[in-house]
XYZ file of C-alpha atoms in Angstrom:
538
model
C -15.103 0.251 -21.540
C -14.449 3.986 -21.726
C -11.568 5.125 -23.100
C -10.387 7.201 -20.044
C -10.555 3.933 -18.003
C -7.461 2.056 -18.084
C -8.709 -1.025 -18.030
C -8.186 -5.239 -18.399
C -9.821 -7.124 -20.885
C -12.556 -9.412 -19.660
C -11.132 -13.252 -19.212
C -14.619 -14.781 -18.790
C -15.249 -17.278 -22.058
C -18.719 -19.280 -20.571
C -21.942 -18.187 -21.772
C -24.643 -17.045 -20.267
C -23.731 -14.168 -17.400
C -20.036 -14.982 -16.822
C -18.411 -11.859 -18.517
C -21.073 -9.144 -17.295
C -21.186 -10.080 -13.703
C -20.455 -5.860 -12.920
C -21.911 -3.284 -14.717
C -20.041 -0.892 -16.975
C -17.525 1.697 -15.164
C -18.679 4.906 -14.544
C -16.774 8.299 -14.396
C -18.455 8.644 -11.121
C -17.783 5.375 -9.595
C -14.462 5.076 -10.965
C -13.853 8.553 -8.893
C -15.541 7.551 -6.229
C -13.420 4.438 -5.596
C -10.199 6.417 -6.582
C -10.495 9.126 -3.562
C -9.573 6.393 -1.624
C -6.163 6.078 -2.743
C -5.650 9.621 -0.781
C -5.203 7.686 1.938
C -1.334 7.442 0.736
C -0.342 10.716 1.394
C -0.620 10.057 5.122
C 1.842 7.147 4.435
C 4.006 8.669 2.403
C 4.255 12.120 4.248
C 4.320 10.981 7.725
C 7.357 8.603 6.768
C 9.396 11.446 4.477
C 8.939 14.739 6.535
C 10.905 13.235 9.982
C 14.416 13.280 8.016
C 13.748 17.093 7.544
C 12.717 17.450 10.801
C 15.735 16.114 12.686
C 18.179 18.735 10.435
C 16.189 21.626 11.494
C 18.549 23.470 14.237
C 15.115 24.529 15.563
C 14.145 21.206 15.946
C 17.408 20.530 17.540
C 17.656 23.269 20.479
C 14.281 22.558 21.600
C 14.525 18.607 21.555
C 18.347 18.051 22.236
C 20.676 18.855 24.787
C 23.947 21.655 24.466
C 26.593 19.755 22.077
C 29.529 22.231 20.515
C 30.085 19.667 17.750
C 26.847 20.660 15.874
C 26.448 24.583 14.262
C 23.350 24.837 16.084
C 24.951 24.073 19.621
C 22.498 21.633 20.629
C 21.988 18.025 19.309
C 20.057 14.926 20.574
C 21.227 11.831 21.584
C 22.015 9.086 19.138
C 19.327 6.383 20.588
C 16.890 9.577 20.790
C 17.166 9.925 16.876
C 16.574 6.382 16.525
C 13.939 5.906 18.615
C 11.890 8.827 17.081
C 12.323 7.702 13.482
C 11.515 4.259 14.453
C 8.793 4.522 16.706
C 6.605 5.274 13.906
C 6.927 1.643 12.022
C 6.480 0.153 15.520
C 3.109 1.723 15.559
C 2.588 1.258 12.396
C 3.061 -2.636 12.772
C 0.663 -3.125 15.322
C -1.766 -0.736 14.014
C -2.448 -2.909 10.725
C -2.621 -5.820 12.918
C -5.055 -4.779 14.840
C -7.036 -3.395 12.283
C -7.347 -6.826 10.900
C -9.867 -7.969 13.289
C -11.802 -4.066 13.595
C -12.478 -4.016 9.778
C -14.421 -6.993 10.235
C -16.135 -5.988 13.572
C -17.090 -2.472 12.761
C -17.014 -2.558 8.899
C -13.621 -1.268 6.341
C -14.846 2.304 5.894
C -15.407 3.160 9.763
C -12.039 1.377 10.175
C -9.971 3.746 8.442
C -12.011 6.656 9.635
C -11.191 5.203 13.208
C -7.890 5.534 12.105
C -8.055 9.105 10.549
C -9.166 10.275 14.242
C -6.381 7.941 16.072
C -3.726 9.898 13.654
C -4.914 12.906 14.572
C -4.277 12.263 18.446
C -1.062 11.454 17.410
C -0.142 14.254 15.182
C -1.367 17.162 18.103
C 0.611 15.136 20.762
C 3.585 15.828 18.263
C 2.693 19.349 17.726
C 2.179 20.378 21.358
C 5.373 18.636 22.493
C 8.556 20.212 23.933
C 10.353 16.942 24.988
C 11.361 13.881 23.604
C 9.401 12.009 26.170
C 5.686 13.096 24.442
C 7.292 13.481 21.065
C 7.928 9.361 20.890
C 4.062 8.482 22.201
C 2.795 11.349 19.754
C 4.920 9.481 17.027
C 3.796 5.807 18.248
C -0.113 6.883 18.398
C 0.172 8.637 15.206
C 1.920 5.343 13.571
C -1.017 3.004 14.412
C -3.198 5.160 12.660
C -1.339 4.877 9.501
C -1.322 1.336 10.319
C -5.472 1.264 10.538
C -5.177 2.899 6.968
C -2.378 1.522 5.329
C -4.262 -1.953 6.020
C -7.429 -1.173 5.679
C -7.029 1.137 2.662
C -5.926 -1.441 0.198
C -8.942 -3.754 1.384
C -11.175 -1.252 0.745
C -10.364 -0.113 -2.552
C -10.019 -3.665 -4.061
C -13.159 -4.482 -2.698
C -15.204 -1.814 -3.817
C -13.354 -0.858 -7.194
C -14.760 -2.966 -10.613
C -12.695 -5.655 -11.942
C -11.865 -3.836 -14.980
C -9.663 -1.294 -13.649
C -9.362 -2.542 -9.915
C -5.583 -2.777 -10.847
C -5.700 1.097 -11.749
C -7.484 2.345 -8.819
C -5.039 -0.076 -6.025
C -2.037 1.630 -7.938
C -3.168 5.275 -6.990
C -2.531 4.245 -3.344
C 1.441 3.913 -4.417
C 1.063 7.149 -6.430
C -0.015 9.214 -3.687
C 2.566 7.937 -0.845
C 5.382 8.858 -3.358
C 3.183 12.254 -3.503
C 2.913 12.351 -0.153
C 7.206 11.737 0.131
C 7.637 14.634 -2.057
C 5.165 16.973 -0.294
C 6.985 16.311 2.655
C 10.533 17.183 1.283
C 8.820 20.422 0.153
C 7.687 21.414 2.865
C 10.593 20.723 5.134
C 12.333 22.926 2.718
C 10.482 25.590 3.117
C 10.411 25.707 6.973
C 13.807 24.775 7.944
C 14.925 27.911 8.094
C 12.548 29.545 10.322
C 14.005 30.756 13.578
C 11.146 29.576 15.903
C 9.249 26.606 16.515
C 7.101 27.073 13.784
C 9.864 25.558 11.421
C 9.285 21.844 12.820
C 5.403 22.379 14.135
C 4.116 23.303 10.943
C 5.368 20.165 8.529
C 3.908 18.415 11.968
C 0.883 19.821 11.804
C 0.003 19.141 7.555
C -0.117 15.876 8.774
C -3.667 16.284 10.197
C -4.774 17.991 6.807
C -4.043 15.066 4.895
C -6.575 12.669 7.712
C -9.314 15.278 7.889
C -9.428 15.247 3.885
C -9.304 11.413 3.978
C -11.691 10.812 7.033
C -14.397 13.499 5.930
C -14.381 12.193 2.039
C -14.919 8.877 3.254
C -18.038 9.909 5.293
C -19.231 10.469 1.981
C -18.521 7.088 0.354
C -20.706 3.693 0.980
C -19.347 0.706 3.163
C -17.992 -2.297 0.990
C -20.690 -4.439 -0.344
C -18.536 -7.489 0.565
C -18.273 -6.267 4.120
C -22.171 -6.110 4.202
C -22.259 -9.306 2.486
C -20.412 -11.044 5.281
C -22.735 -9.492 7.960
C -25.625 -10.982 5.918
C -26.780 -7.459 5.342
C -27.922 -7.952 1.845
C -30.107 -4.575 1.301
C -27.418 -2.352 2.538
C -25.139 -4.620 -0.140
C -27.410 -3.819 -2.792
C -27.291 0.018 -2.311
C -23.855 0.325 -2.019
C -23.391 -1.613 -5.208
C -25.647 0.763 -6.557
C -23.836 4.232 -5.581
C -20.747 2.723 -6.304
C -21.569 1.308 -10.363
C -23.596 4.255 -11.033
C -26.765 1.953 -11.510
C -30.305 2.063 -10.067
C -30.490 -0.563 -7.362
C -32.941 -2.637 -8.786
C -31.230 -2.866 -12.362
C -29.797 -6.707 -13.866
C -26.379 -5.665 -12.850
C -26.404 -4.832 -9.261
C -28.782 -8.164 -8.983
C -26.083 -10.556 -11.020
C -23.250 -8.948 -8.840
C -24.845 -9.331 -5.254
C -26.050 -12.899 -6.139
C -22.620 -13.591 -6.855
C -20.985 -12.270 -4.081
C -23.700 -14.022 -1.834
C -23.036 -17.094 -3.383
C -19.422 -17.091 -3.431
C -19.346 -16.258 0.484
C -21.446 -19.116 1.061
C -19.062 -21.353 -0.849
C -16.331 -20.206 1.525
C -17.979 -19.702 4.617
C -19.077 -23.799 3.890
C -14.919 -24.594 4.055
C -13.161 -21.646 6.364
C -13.756 -19.612 9.193
C -12.807 -16.315 10.087
C -10.593 -16.428 12.831
C -6.691 -15.883 13.200
C -5.777 -19.218 13.201
C -7.913 -19.856 10.076
C -5.188 -17.726 8.248
C -3.019 -20.638 8.437
C -5.029 -23.718 7.457
C -4.707 -25.385 4.230
C -0.986 -26.551 3.793
C 1.465 -25.545 1.612
C 0.926 -27.772 -1.008
C -2.687 -26.205 -1.905
C -2.528 -23.033 -4.021
C -5.681 -22.267 -2.838
C -4.952 -22.588 1.037
C -4.816 -19.745 3.444
C -1.450 -20.924 4.505
C -0.349 -20.567 1.143
C -2.068 -17.239 0.448
C -0.908 -15.296 3.866
C 2.269 -16.595 3.125
C 2.213 -15.103 -0.372
C 1.281 -12.172 1.119
C 3.692 -11.492 3.583
C 6.677 -12.203 1.239
C 5.342 -10.051 -1.369
C 5.588 -7.215 0.916
C 9.003 -8.187 2.209
C 10.389 -8.622 -1.404
C 8.738 -5.341 -2.323
C 11.095 -3.613 0.535
C 14.115 -5.864 -0.464
C 14.139 -4.344 -3.397
C 16.150 -2.005 -1.895
C 14.310 1.077 -3.127
C 14.175 2.774 0.488
C 18.072 3.084 0.865
C 17.952 5.504 -2.038
C 14.887 7.258 -0.454
C 15.844 7.294 3.516
C 20.019 7.387 2.666
C 20.385 8.486 -1.093
C 21.806 11.892 0.130
C 24.601 10.115 2.621
C 25.105 7.520 -0.304
C 26.065 10.053 -2.954
C 27.831 11.933 -0.812
C 30.335 9.050 0.408
C 30.728 7.587 -3.147
C 32.070 11.030 -4.178
C 28.993 12.456 -6.131
C 28.831 16.298 -5.575
C 25.000 17.953 -5.122
C 23.854 14.846 -3.402
C 20.680 16.575 -2.102
C 19.798 17.712 -5.558
C 20.476 14.404 -6.893
C 17.577 12.576 -3.931
C 15.074 15.097 -5.172
C 15.459 14.293 -8.681
C 15.138 10.555 -7.978
C 11.692 11.191 -5.486
C 10.698 13.355 -8.734
C 11.213 10.054 -10.841
C 9.648 7.928 -8.421
C 6.503 10.351 -8.544
C 6.288 10.634 -12.234
C 6.871 6.913 -13.121
C 4.351 5.598 -10.942
C 1.125 6.920 -13.026
C 2.268 4.547 -15.858
C 1.294 1.381 -13.863
C -2.241 2.929 -14.222
C -2.094 1.485 -17.734
C 0.612 -1.664 -17.751
C -0.826 -3.212 -14.375
C -4.091 -3.652 -16.498
C -2.800 -4.448 -19.823
C 0.178 -6.218 -19.234
C -0.692 -7.644 -15.830
C 0.586 -8.174 -12.567
C 2.920 -10.997 -13.101
C 4.230 -9.545 -15.879
C 4.741 -6.201 -14.363
C 6.427 -7.720 -10.843
C 8.515 -10.653 -13.118
C 10.209 -7.899 -15.411
C 10.100 -4.727 -12.773
C 12.207 -7.179 -10.713
C 14.616 -8.304 -14.254
C 15.152 -4.320 -14.740
C 16.048 -3.590 -11.182
C 17.936 -6.283 -11.269
C 20.339 -5.135 -14.069
C 20.543 -1.469 -13.017
C 21.515 -2.313 -9.450
C 24.298 -4.602 -10.415
C 26.068 -2.070 -13.265
C 25.417 0.428 -10.101
C 27.474 -1.674 -8.172
C 30.104 -2.286 -10.631
C 30.625 1.317 -11.619
C 30.960 2.236 -8.418
C 33.414 0.006 -7.383
C 35.502 -0.210 -10.042
C 35.728 3.644 -10.789
C 34.671 5.191 -7.267
C 35.069 8.814 -7.644
C 35.135 9.416 -11.175
C 33.121 12.024 -12.979
C 32.059 9.140 -15.438
C 31.361 6.676 -12.659
C 29.178 9.552 -11.217
C 26.777 10.359 -13.953
C 26.780 6.229 -14.595
C 25.104 5.812 -11.327
C 23.002 8.540 -11.207
C 21.306 7.529 -14.687
C 20.809 3.834 -13.600
C 19.575 5.033 -10.336
C 16.962 6.840 -11.890
C 16.289 3.680 -13.967
C 16.127 1.708 -11.093
C 13.303 3.863 -9.482
C 11.642 3.881 -12.614
C 10.968 0.352 -12.647
C 10.264 0.055 -8.633
C 7.673 2.920 -8.956
C 6.149 1.524 -12.606
C 5.848 -2.160 -11.259
C 6.863 -3.586 -7.851
C 6.118 -0.392 -5.889
C 2.295 -0.265 -7.043
C 1.610 -4.167 -8.036
C 2.773 -5.514 -4.315
C -0.193 -3.886 -2.970
C -2.325 -4.681 -5.806
C -1.804 -8.007 -5.114
C -2.280 -8.670 -1.700
C -5.975 -6.882 -2.432
C -6.750 -9.896 -4.666
C -5.595 -13.042 -3.525
C -7.248 -13.377 0.044
C -10.724 -14.862 -0.126
C -13.504 -12.827 2.055
C -14.012 -15.014 5.409
C -10.045 -13.780 6.068
C -9.116 -11.096 4.003
C -9.368 -8.298 6.335
C -6.807 -10.356 8.220
C -4.780 -11.221 4.841
C -4.345 -8.010 4.155
C -3.502 -6.911 7.647
C -0.839 -9.157 7.852
C 0.626 -8.328 4.600
C 0.749 -4.439 5.342
C 2.435 -5.766 8.589
C 5.119 -7.119 6.797
C 5.571 -4.166 4.918
C 6.409 -2.421 8.021
C 8.497 -4.755 9.602
C 11.001 -5.190 6.738
C 10.693 -1.750 6.366
C 12.007 -1.263 10.002
C 14.656 -3.867 9.623
C 15.763 -2.109 6.393
C 16.011 0.884 7.766
C 18.120 0.114 10.888
C 20.633 -2.364 9.124
C 21.533 -0.631 6.299
C 23.475 2.281 7.854
C 25.886 -0.533 9.394
C 26.025 -2.074 6.061
C 27.572 0.963 4.034
C 29.297 3.292 6.578
C 33.100 3.539 7.127
C 33.961 1.762 10.758
C 31.208 -1.258 10.054
C 30.540 -2.594 6.576
C 31.887 0.054 4.809
C 30.558 -1.478 1.329
C 29.670 1.713 -0.303
C 28.638 1.075 -4.127
C 29.290 -2.614 -3.149
C 25.644 -2.807 -1.122
C 23.942 -2.552 -4.440
C 25.379 -6.132 -5.310
C 23.452 -7.479 -2.375
C 20.002 -5.183 -3.843
C 21.161 -7.436 -7.143
C 21.216 -10.166 -5.332
C 17.591 -9.316 -3.809
C 16.323 -8.507 -7.110
C 17.403 -11.746 -8.722
C 15.358 -13.585 -5.926
C 12.120 -11.478 -6.975
C 12.333 -12.602 -10.150
C 11.826 -16.420 -9.485
C 9.301 -15.547 -6.387
C 7.163 -13.671 -9.055
C 7.868 -16.421 -11.840
C 6.976 -19.686 -9.556
C 4.360 -18.146 -6.964
C 2.362 -14.892 -8.080
C -0.633 -15.335 -9.644
C -1.808 -13.336 -12.714
C -5.183 -11.700 -11.288
C -6.494 -8.913 -13.794
C -9.886 -9.099 -15.454
C -11.384 -11.148 -12.786
C -13.186 -10.338 -9.759
C -12.140 -11.132 -6.613
C -14.187 -14.481 -6.209
C -13.311 -15.521 -9.763
C -9.361 -15.373 -8.262
C -11.103 -17.965 -5.848
C -11.630 -20.122 -8.453
C -8.449 -19.597 -10.460
C -6.185 -20.537 -7.181
C -8.180 -24.081 -6.747
C -8.093 -24.912 -10.480
C -4.249 -23.786 -11.733
C -0.850 -23.245 -10.788
C 0.540 -19.357 -10.524
C 2.650 -20.296 -13.837
C -0.807 -21.156 -15.490
C -2.543 -18.824 -13.983
C -2.416 -16.141 -17.251
C -4.239 -18.010 -19.391
C -7.232 -19.005 -16.780
C -10.464 -18.200 -17.821
C -13.805 -18.197 -15.572
C -16.502 -20.689 -17.242
C -19.626 -20.265 -14.919
C -20.225 -18.085 -11.929
C -20.913 -19.269 -8.381
C -24.538 -17.940 -7.948
C -26.889 -20.388 -8.410
C -30.766 -19.823 -8.340
C -31.146 -19.377 -4.381
C -28.396 -16.726 -4.638
C -30.464 -15.307 -7.740
C -33.581 -15.143 -5.428
C -32.333 -13.538 -2.285
C -30.788 -11.206 -4.471
C -33.770 -10.405 -6.102
C -35.702 -9.777 -2.714
C -32.879 -7.861 -1.236
C -32.889 -5.289 -4.511
C -36.568 -5.168 -4.463
C -36.508 -4.331 -0.552
C -33.422 -1.549 -0.831
C -35.667 0.083 -4.124
C -38.744 0.499 -2.097
C -38.181 0.180 1.320
C -35.983 2.909 2.630
C -35.266 1.694 6.300
C -33.196 -1.054 4.687
C -31.163 1.152 3.462
C -29.406 2.488 6.493
C -27.332 5.456 5.986
C -25.668 4.889 2.586
C -26.077 8.180 1.217
C -24.137 10.086 -1.282
């Protein structure tokens, strides 16, 4: 394995071709897969820019009503602020659900490109809007596009990435989310003092740039070979594998991997269909059952939100002000920078230490930090020493999240589903993320604000308890999937429990002689008959 690739060790112990189903990772193939992670910027930027725009005086004058209580002389109603902010999550929730079926119909890559188009339409409506009545539909439509992208980009990266570096590549998605959040904060800060409508229209319009880059770039990438196998287009699958792995289409590596994909899909198809109802078959007692996997994926994304990290990113400035910390805006910028700087650590650790270990120890680290913040802020609220302690442990808390649960939760949901329901399973898991994102964003102000829950720093006792639950969740329910192909993950779930999964090794491939023969025919067809190659060009 090249030294530049943060790769997992091979877990195969059987003879024959068990350990060499996939080709060696090339730099070109690695970068092709990494590019898709750029989609995280849409998620991060679109989530982050609106908070700064809502505070701009020009935005208040354009969309608000006369109100002498505000410095600008204008302000929007509370329900309008809530609707403008939350409607994005509603769009992304439904967009993610729709994308599950569309990705099985037209393909993973095409669905992401379609999502970029829908997102661009929403951006155009937002930039053109002069009333809340047009701004809200623009946010809703853009949210549907983000839902398409956020669900299927994980699916696409998981299916095209080599198994040795799959975790590192999918972790790049979380990294670009953090970059998007930081870029949104920088753009808002740069534009906030402009004295015309460019103050808020520029931050809105920049969203389109990210969609253009992602949508255009994906035209140059191949479709997922696993989608082609599902559609019985094996020659196209061979060509796509050739591009992604940087190998000649008639190489032994392409033949072996294609045979494994064909054989595994045939095996899975004998036991399950691909409808929405099939996502919930299998029973909870069967670790390899669809119901267990879908519940795990949805719960994984729920628990990621219940780590409480978005409380800091959504309400950190007001929280630090409430507990008596000065320069709260600067502290919030620091936590955002820590988030961006810490995420790349996972590129290495997620392959070397594994998904399961990161989730367990990351939750332990977050829980300790949160209990310290809660105790310090409650016992000595307002003191200088308590303020410094809270800032330090908040940064450590963000560090633990960004290097563990932030990326690992996305990696796991891309790996645990069988091919017949993979698109729908990832879509349901992503929709769960957006649903709980919305719920936590809605209820936390009532938990901490005076006149309601008034928990103030004590809210971190809540996050500490939920992170303790995350430890138990990861220990008992999350399997170790590093170093395995997606097909080998299916084998592992059928044979061992999550607690024993780290020690499991494949001893045989799915590919039988019939699948190998089919792969030979299709590889030869793709290599010698250009009409079979369709449009898979780079």
